[in-house]
mmCIF file of C-alpha atoms in Angstrom:
data_model
loop_
_atom_site.group_PDB
_atom_site.id
_atom_site.type_symbol
_atom_site.label_atom_id
_atom_site.label_comp_id
_atom_site.label_asym_id
_atom_site.label_seq_id
_atom_site.Cartn_x
_atom_site.Cartn_y
_atom_site.Cartn_z
ATOM 1 C CA UNK A 1 89.656 120.414 -109.155
ATOM 2 C CA UNK A 2 92.475 120.348 -106.603
ATOM 3 C CA UNK A 3 91.669 119.950 -102.932
ATOM 4 C CA UNK A 4 92.466 122.905 -100.695
ATOM 5 C CA UNK A 5 93.013 123.113 -96.968
ATOM 6 C CA UNK A 6 90.167 124.732 -95.076
ATOM 7 C CA UNK A 7 91.089 127.826 -93.078
ATOM 8 C CA UNK A 8 89.275 129.940 -90.503
ATOM 9 C CA UNK A 9 86.047 131.392 -91.821
ATOM 10 C CA UNK A 10 85.364 135.097 -91.802
ATOM 11 C CA UNK A 11 83.335 136.502 -88.971
ATOM 12 C CA UNK A 12 79.619 136.196 -89.708
ATOM 13 C CA UNK A 13 78.958 139.868 -89.093
ATOM 14 C CA UNK A 14 81.395 142.791 -89.149
ATOM 15 C CA UNK A 15 80.007 145.601 -87.027
ATOM 16 C CA UNK A 16 80.157 149.041 -88.539
ATOM 17 C CA UNK A 17 79.148 148.154 -92.090
ATOM 18 C CA UNK A 18 76.193 149.728 -93.776
ATOM 19 C CA UNK A 19 75.449 147.321 -96.625
ATOM 20 C CA UNK A 20 72.878 147.922 -99.316
ATOM 21 C CA UNK A 21 72.230 145.929 -102.525
ATOM 22 C CA UNK A 22 73.802 147.474 -105.612
ATOM 23 C CA UNK A 23 73.672 145.721 -108.992
ATOM 24 C CA UNK A 24 75.324 142.297 -108.783
ATOM 25 C CA UNK A 25 77.016 142.899 -105.443
ATOM 26 C CA UNK A 26 76.722 144.811 -102.212
ATOM 27 C CA UNK A 27 78.218 148.235 -101.703
ATOM 28 C CA UNK A 28 79.587 149.597 -98.462
ATOM 29 C CA UNK A 29 77.770 152.888 -98.238
ATOM 30 C CA UNK A 30 78.987 156.063 -96.547
ATOM 31 C CA UNK A 31 77.947 156.267 -92.903
ATOM 32 C CA UNK A 32 76.877 159.891 -93.315
ATOM 33 C CA UNK A 33 76.189 162.222 -96.174
ATOM 34 C CA UNK A 34 78.756 164.936 -96.488
ATOM 35 C CA UNK A 35 79.419 166.147 -99.997
ATOM 36 C CA UNK A 36 81.932 164.818 -102.464
ATOM 37 C CA UNK A 37 84.254 163.201 -99.905
ATOM 38 C CA UNK A 38 82.326 161.056 -97.454
ATOM 39 C CA UNK A 39 83.191 159.058 -94.331
ATOM 40 C CA UNK A 40 83.211 155.269 -94.681
ATOM 41 C CA UNK A 41 83.705 152.393 -92.278
ATOM 42 C CA UNK A 42 85.734 149.610 -93.876
ATOM 43 C CA UNK A 43 86.394 146.660 -91.556
ATOM 44 C CA UNK A 44 85.954 149.000 -88.616
ATOM 45 C CA UNK A 45 88.479 151.493 -89.994
ATOM 46 C CA UNK A 46 87.110 155.006 -90.425
ATOM 47 C CA UNK A 47 88.262 156.649 -93.641
ATOM 48 C CA UNK A 48 87.183 159.313 -96.100
ATOM 49 C CA UNK A 49 86.578 158.374 -99.718
ATOM 50 C CA UNK A 50 85.565 160.264 -102.819
ATOM 51 C CA UNK A 51 83.913 158.216 -105.558
ATOM 52 C CA UNK A 52 83.659 158.825 -109.290
ATOM 53 C CA UNK A 53 81.725 157.383 -112.235
ATOM 54 C CA UNK A 54 83.551 154.549 -113.954
ATOM 55 C CA UNK A 55 85.607 153.602 -110.877
ATOM 56 C CA UNK A 56 84.794 150.604 -108.698
ATOM 57 C CA UNK A 57 83.219 151.435 -105.356
ATOM 58 C CA UNK A 58 83.894 149.290 -102.272
ATOM 59 C CA UNK A 59 81.837 146.099 -102.571
ATOM 60 C CA UNK A 60 81.016 142.937 -100.685
ATOM 61 C CA UNK A 61 84.144 141.424 -102.256
ATOM 62 C CA UNK A 62 86.190 144.311 -100.829
ATOM 63 C CA UNK A 63 84.834 143.633 -97.372
ATOM 64 C CA UNK A 64 85.274 139.868 -97.341
ATOM 65 C CA UNK A 65 88.736 140.092 -98.911
ATOM 66 C CA UNK A 66 89.965 142.788 -96.551
ATOM 67 C CA UNK A 67 88.643 140.989 -93.473
ATOM 68 C CA UNK A 68 90.891 138.048 -94.255
ATOM 69 C CA UNK A 69 93.935 140.171 -95.048
ATOM 70 C CA UNK A 70 93.651 142.097 -91.782
ATOM 71 C CA UNK A 71 93.100 138.878 -89.832
ATOM 72 C CA UNK A 72 96.439 137.652 -91.203
ATOM 73 C CA UNK A 73 98.188 140.802 -89.981
ATOM 74 C CA UNK A 74 99.892 143.543 -92.003
ATOM 75 C CA UNK A 75 101.658 145.614 -89.334
ATOM 76 C CA UNK A 76 105.198 146.460 -90.392
ATOM 77 C CA UNK A 77 104.826 144.709 -93.754
ATOM 78 C CA UNK A 78 105.030 145.892 -97.349
ATOM 79 C CA UNK A 79 101.816 145.439 -99.322
ATOM 80 C CA UNK A 80 100.505 145.729 -102.875
ATOM 81 C CA UNK A 81 96.848 146.499 -103.597
ATOM 82 C CA UNK A 82 96.317 145.178 -107.121
ATOM 83 C CA UNK A 83 93.256 146.730 -108.796
ATOM 84 C CA UNK A 84 92.815 149.510 -106.269
ATOM 85 C CA UNK A 85 89.702 151.223 -107.657
ATOM 86 C CA UNK A 86 89.085 154.206 -105.366
ATOM 87 C CA UNK A 87 91.688 152.970 -102.880
ATOM 88 C CA UNK A 88 89.821 151.575 -99.841
ATOM 89 C CA UNK A 89 92.018 148.482 -99.472
ATOM 90 C CA UNK A 90 95.312 150.368 -99.777
ATOM 91 C CA UNK A 91 94.116 152.969 -97.285
ATOM 92 C CA UNK A 92 92.913 150.292 -94.850
ATOM 93 C CA UNK A 93 96.236 148.450 -95.066
ATOM 94 C CA UNK A 94 98.129 151.625 -94.215
ATOM 95 C CA UNK A 95 95.734 152.399 -91.372
ATOM 96 C CA UNK A 96 96.267 148.868 -90.038
ATOM 97 C CA UNK A 97 100.002 149.484 -89.764
ATOM 98 C CA UNK A 98 101.550 148.356 -93.059
ATOM 99 C CA UNK A 99 104.969 149.958 -93.389
ATOM 100 C CA UNK A 100 104.594 150.687 -97.085
ATOM 101 C CA UNK A 101 101.658 150.196 -99.465
ATOM 102 C CA UNK A 102 101.570 150.391 -103.240
ATOM 103 C CA UNK A 103 98.170 150.743 -104.934
ATOM 104 C CA UNK A 104 97.816 150.057 -108.647
ATOM 105 C CA UNK A 105 95.113 150.048 -111.277
ATOM 106 C CA UNK A 106 95.053 149.821 -115.056
ATOM 107 C CA UNK A 107 92.658 152.782 -115.238
ATOM 108 C CA UNK A 108 94.421 156.170 -114.905
ATOM 109 C CA UNK A 109 91.345 157.932 -113.528
ATOM 110 C CA UNK A 110 91.054 155.274 -110.794
ATOM 111 C CA UNK A 111 94.650 155.975 -109.823
ATOM 112 C CA UNK A 112 93.975 159.726 -109.787
ATOM 113 C CA UNK A 113 91.021 159.120 -107.458
ATOM 114 C CA UNK A 114 93.073 156.858 -105.194
ATOM 115 C CA UNK A 115 95.819 159.512 -104.946
ATOM 116 C CA UNK A 116 93.187 162.011 -103.880
ATOM 117 C CA UNK A 117 91.755 159.642 -101.276
ATOM 118 C CA UNK A 118 95.217 158.822 -99.946
ATOM 119 C CA UNK A 119 95.916 162.539 -99.487
ATOM 120 C CA UNK A 120 92.558 163.166 -97.808
ATOM 121 C CA UNK A 121 93.347 160.407 -95.307
ATOM 122 C CA UNK A 122 96.828 161.781 -94.587
ATOM 123 C CA UNK A 123 98.670 158.707 -95.842
ATOM 124 C CA UNK A 124 100.722 160.059 -98.744
ATOM 125 C CA UNK A 125 103.945 159.240 -96.886
ATOM 126 C CA UNK A 126 103.141 155.505 -96.843
ATOM 127 C CA UNK A 127 100.942 154.857 -99.897
ATOM 128 C CA UNK A 128 102.300 155.035 -103.443
ATOM 129 C CA UNK A 129 99.919 154.882 -106.419
ATOM 130 C CA UNK A 130 101.027 153.373 -109.744
ATOM 131 C CA UNK A 131 99.176 152.995 -113.052
ATOM 132 C CA UNK A 132 99.520 149.775 -115.029
ATOM 133 C CA UNK A 133 98.163 146.317 -115.798
ATOM 134 C CA UNK A 134 98.676 143.687 -113.100
ATOM 135 C CA UNK A 135 102.425 143.414 -112.302
ATOM 136 C CA UNK A 136 103.707 145.235 -115.402
ATOM 137 C CA UNK A 137 104.811 148.401 -113.516
ATOM 138 C CA UNK A 138 106.792 146.581 -110.826
ATOM 139 C CA UNK A 139 109.825 144.971 -112.447
ATOM 140 C CA UNK A 140 111.554 142.968 -109.732
ATOM 141 C CA UNK A 141 109.785 144.584 -106.764
ATOM 142 C CA UNK A 142 108.545 142.190 -104.096
ATOM 143 C CA UNK A 143 106.047 142.510 -101.269
ATOM 144 C CA UNK A 144 105.154 140.718 -98.054
ATOM 145 C CA UNK A 145 101.449 140.880 -98.891
ATOM 146 C CA UNK A 146 99.647 141.133 -102.237
ATOM 147 C CA UNK A 147 95.906 141.787 -102.251
ATOM 148 C CA UNK A 148 94.374 141.084 -105.646
ATOM 149 C CA UNK A 149 90.943 142.582 -106.290
ATOM 150 C CA UNK A 150 91.174 142.041 -110.054
ATOM 151 C CA UNK A 151 88.439 139.439 -110.196
ATOM 152 C CA UNK A 152 86.376 138.651 -113.252
ATOM 153 C CA UNK A 153 83.113 137.136 -114.323
ATOM 154 C CA UNK A 154 82.251 135.464 -117.613
ATOM 155 C CA UNK A 155 81.950 138.041 -120.380
ATOM 156 C CA UNK A 156 78.276 137.292 -120.967
ATOM 157 C CA UNK A 157 77.562 137.862 -117.273
ATOM 158 C CA UNK A 158 79.506 141.124 -117.287
ATOM 159 C CA UNK A 159 77.615 142.418 -120.300
ATOM 160 C CA UNK A 160 74.216 141.438 -118.885
ATOM 161 C CA UNK A 161 74.858 143.302 -115.654
ATOM 162 C CA UNK A 162 76.037 146.797 -114.754
ATOM 163 C CA UNK A 163 78.678 145.420 -112.409
ATOM 164 C CA UNK A 164 81.715 146.513 -114.416
ATOM 165 C CA UNK A 165 82.105 150.210 -115.298
ATOM 166 C CA UNK A 166 82.804 151.048 -118.928
ATOM 167 C CA UNK A 167 86.456 150.647 -119.815
ATOM 168 C CA UNK A 168 87.274 148.101 -117.114
ATOM 169 C CA UNK A 169 89.075 145.102 -118.663
ATOM 170 C CA UNK A 170 86.983 141.944 -118.507
ATOM 171 C CA UNK A 171 88.261 138.487 -117.674
ATOM 172 C CA UNK A 172 87.606 136.884 -121.051
ATOM 173 C CA UNK A 173 84.848 134.553 -122.191
ATOM 174 C CA UNK A 174 84.936 132.513 -118.984
ATOM 175 C CA UNK A 175 86.004 135.334 -116.661
ATOM 176 C CA UNK A 176 89.229 133.597 -115.659
ATOM 177 C CA UNK A 177 91.877 135.182 -117.904
ATOM 178 C CA UNK A 178 93.010 137.974 -115.553
ATOM 179 C CA UNK A 179 93.040 135.726 -112.491
ATOM 180 C CA UNK A 180 95.079 133.047 -114.282
ATOM 181 C CA UNK A 181 97.590 135.630 -115.493
ATOM 182 C CA UNK A 182 97.814 137.192 -112.029
ATOM 183 C CA UNK A 183 98.482 133.806 -110.414
ATOM 184 C CA UNK A 184 101.199 133.013 -112.961
ATOM 185 C CA UNK A 185 103.036 136.270 -112.214
ATOM 186 C CA UNK A 186 102.409 136.777 -108.487
ATOM 187 C CA UNK A 187 105.111 134.455 -107.174
ATOM 188 C CA UNK A 188 107.853 136.607 -108.685
ATOM 189 C CA UNK A 189 106.603 139.566 -106.623
ATOM 190 C CA UNK A 190 106.193 137.909 -103.222
ATOM 191 C CA UNK A 191 108.915 137.904 -100.596
ATOM 192 C CA UNK A 192 109.760 134.473 -99.125
ATOM 193 C CA UNK A 193 106.890 133.457 -96.861
ATOM 194 C CA UNK A 194 104.709 136.207 -98.315
ATOM 195 C CA UNK A 195 100.972 135.894 -98.892
ATOM 196 C CA UNK A 196 98.685 136.525 -101.861
ATOM 197 C CA UNK A 197 94.987 137.046 -101.111
ATOM 198 C CA UNK A 198 92.508 136.783 -103.982
ATOM 199 C CA UNK A 199 88.753 136.374 -104.551
ATOM 200 C CA UNK A 200 87.148 133.740 -106.770
ATOM 201 C CA UNK A 201 83.602 134.293 -108.024
ATOM 202 C CA UNK A 202 81.518 131.345 -109.195
ATOM 203 C CA UNK A 203 80.272 133.488 -112.085
ATOM 204 C CA UNK A 204 83.655 132.713 -113.650
ATOM 205 C CA UNK A 205 85.434 129.448 -114.462
ATOM 206 C CA UNK A 206 86.399 128.469 -110.915
ATOM 207 C CA UNK A 207 88.074 125.218 -111.933
ATOM 208 C CA UNK A 208 90.456 127.004 -114.302
ATOM 209 C CA UNK A 209 91.407 129.595 -111.670
ATOM 210 C CA UNK A 210 92.023 127.074 -108.893
ATOM 211 C CA UNK A 211 93.989 124.783 -111.202
ATOM 212 C CA UNK A 212 96.265 127.760 -111.941
ATOM 213 C CA UNK A 213 96.556 128.538 -108.213
ATOM 214 C CA UNK A 214 97.636 124.988 -107.401
ATOM 215 C CA UNK A 215 100.025 124.907 -110.373
ATOM 216 C CA UNK A 216 101.877 128.034 -109.258
ATOM 217 C CA UNK A 217 101.519 127.566 -105.478
ATOM 218 C CA UNK A 218 101.503 123.771 -105.028
ATOM 219 C CA UNK A 219 100.105 122.677 -101.640
ATOM 220 C CA UNK A 220 100.140 126.305 -100.482
ATOM 221 C CA UNK A 221 96.587 127.436 -101.331
ATOM 222 C CA UNK A 222 93.971 127.828 -98.622
ATOM 223 C CA UNK A 223 90.304 128.833 -98.741
ATOM 224 C CA UNK A 224 89.680 131.373 -95.981
ATOM 225 C CA UNK A 225 86.072 132.474 -96.391
ATOM 226 C CA UNK A 226 82.980 131.828 -98.474
ATOM 227 C CA UNK A 227 79.642 133.560 -98.954
ATOM 228 C CA UNK A 228 76.551 132.920 -101.060
ATOM 229 C CA UNK A 229 75.213 136.049 -102.756
ATOM 230 C CA UNK A 230 71.692 136.341 -104.210
ATOM 231 C CA UNK A 231 71.350 137.148 -107.903
ATOM 232 C CA UNK A 232 70.571 140.752 -108.674
ATOM 233 C CA UNK A 233 67.367 141.504 -110.618
ATOM 234 C CA UNK A 234 69.539 141.982 -113.726
ATOM 235 C CA UNK A 235 70.966 138.480 -113.445
ATOM 236 C CA UNK A 236 67.573 136.958 -112.700
ATOM 237 C CA UNK A 237 66.288 138.424 -115.952
ATOM 238 C CA UNK A 238 68.854 136.290 -117.808
ATOM 239 C CA UNK A 239 68.537 133.131 -115.746
ATOM 240 C CA UNK A 240 67.960 130.909 -118.786
ATOM 241 C CA UNK A 241 71.160 132.145 -120.438
ATOM 242 C CA UNK A 242 73.150 131.777 -117.220
ATOM 243 C CA UNK A 243 71.787 128.252 -116.806
ATOM 244 C CA UNK A 244 73.217 127.405 -120.239
ATOM 245 C CA UNK A 245 76.615 128.721 -119.115
ATOM 246 C CA UNK A 246 76.359 126.627 -115.962
ATOM 247 C CA UNK A 247 75.468 123.495 -117.936
ATOM 248 C CA UNK A 248 78.499 124.171 -120.142
ATOM 249 C CA UNK A 249 80.826 124.381 -117.134
ATOM 250 C CA UNK A 250 81.655 128.057 -117.672
ATOM 251 C CA UNK A 251 80.086 129.345 -114.432
ATOM 252 C CA UNK A 252 78.327 127.887 -111.424
ATOM 253 C CA UNK A 253 75.554 128.946 -109.070
ATOM 254 C CA UNK A 254 73.129 127.364 -106.631
ATOM 255 C CA UNK A 255 69.370 127.221 -106.326
ATOM 256 C CA UNK A 256 68.190 127.484 -102.717
ATOM 257 C CA UNK A 257 64.476 127.660 -101.959
ATOM 258 C CA UNK A 258 63.759 129.121 -105.348
ATOM 259 C CA UNK A 259 66.548 131.699 -105.188
ATOM 260 C CA UNK A 260 69.623 131.753 -107.399
ATOM 261 C CA UNK A 261 72.880 132.459 -105.585
ATOM 262 C CA UNK A 262 76.487 132.804 -106.754
ATOM 263 C CA UNK A 263 79.416 132.060 -104.472
ATOM 264 C CA UNK A 264 82.225 134.377 -103.418
ATOM 265 C CA UNK A 265 85.318 132.635 -102.023
ATOM 266 C CA UNK A 266 88.465 134.232 -100.608
ATOM 267 C CA UNK A 267 91.757 132.341 -101.005
ATOM 268 C CA UNK A 268 95.277 132.750 -99.685
ATOM 269 C CA UNK A 269 98.316 131.500 -101.593
ATOM 270 C CA UNK A 270 101.615 131.460 -99.699
ATOM 271 C CA UNK A 271 105.106 131.810 -101.117
ATOM 272 C CA UNK A 272 107.686 129.272 -100.063
ATOM 273 C CA UNK A 273 109.686 130.393 -97.033
#
């Protein structure tokens, strides 16, 4: 596995989050009940979000990823939110001062929900929503910042958990297919000196993903943050099967004081200036 430069770690605690365990990850819950559209705090940014069945809700990955993006600065920049779900990252980027944000998702109903959330937050003049797979809708368009939240886990893990809504494309047998494809295509859509932020989950083939990152962004890949996440009850029920995948090099996880934990890492890949 290639060696990566170590960057500044994320803050240990981000005030304003209400975090509660949900399935295989943690979900940022609304700060108050209030009907179909509810107020959320995302990295200290107050927004309103509607949610819908079959569309990803903001998760621990959303939080850790967005913390790093905002720490790098987005004011005055163009940004692409790849795999927008209900739109929290795109909305946060616009609220943080991005000049223009494009949100995209392969699922049309996710895009419809994001459009609604963009309107509710009064950002329709700066956030465009596009439907399509990865970079397919963008032709030769380039951005200063790309935020990729199209992460995957090994197919067996996905099917043994309720993490992925029905209809969401999976990352293949080892969970790495979408990430590898994204890394191969991202450079053509970054402006010179631009930055790609992406998560890597140890419940996928980390080695394959990081090899692809180094191949397409040689000497320009940096780990920014890392967090160990306890297995959900669903995953613990299939510990023997997951141990076989670990022994086969498909996934990885740690055992700490009798608890099984997977690792979430956030990386930044920089385009040449």
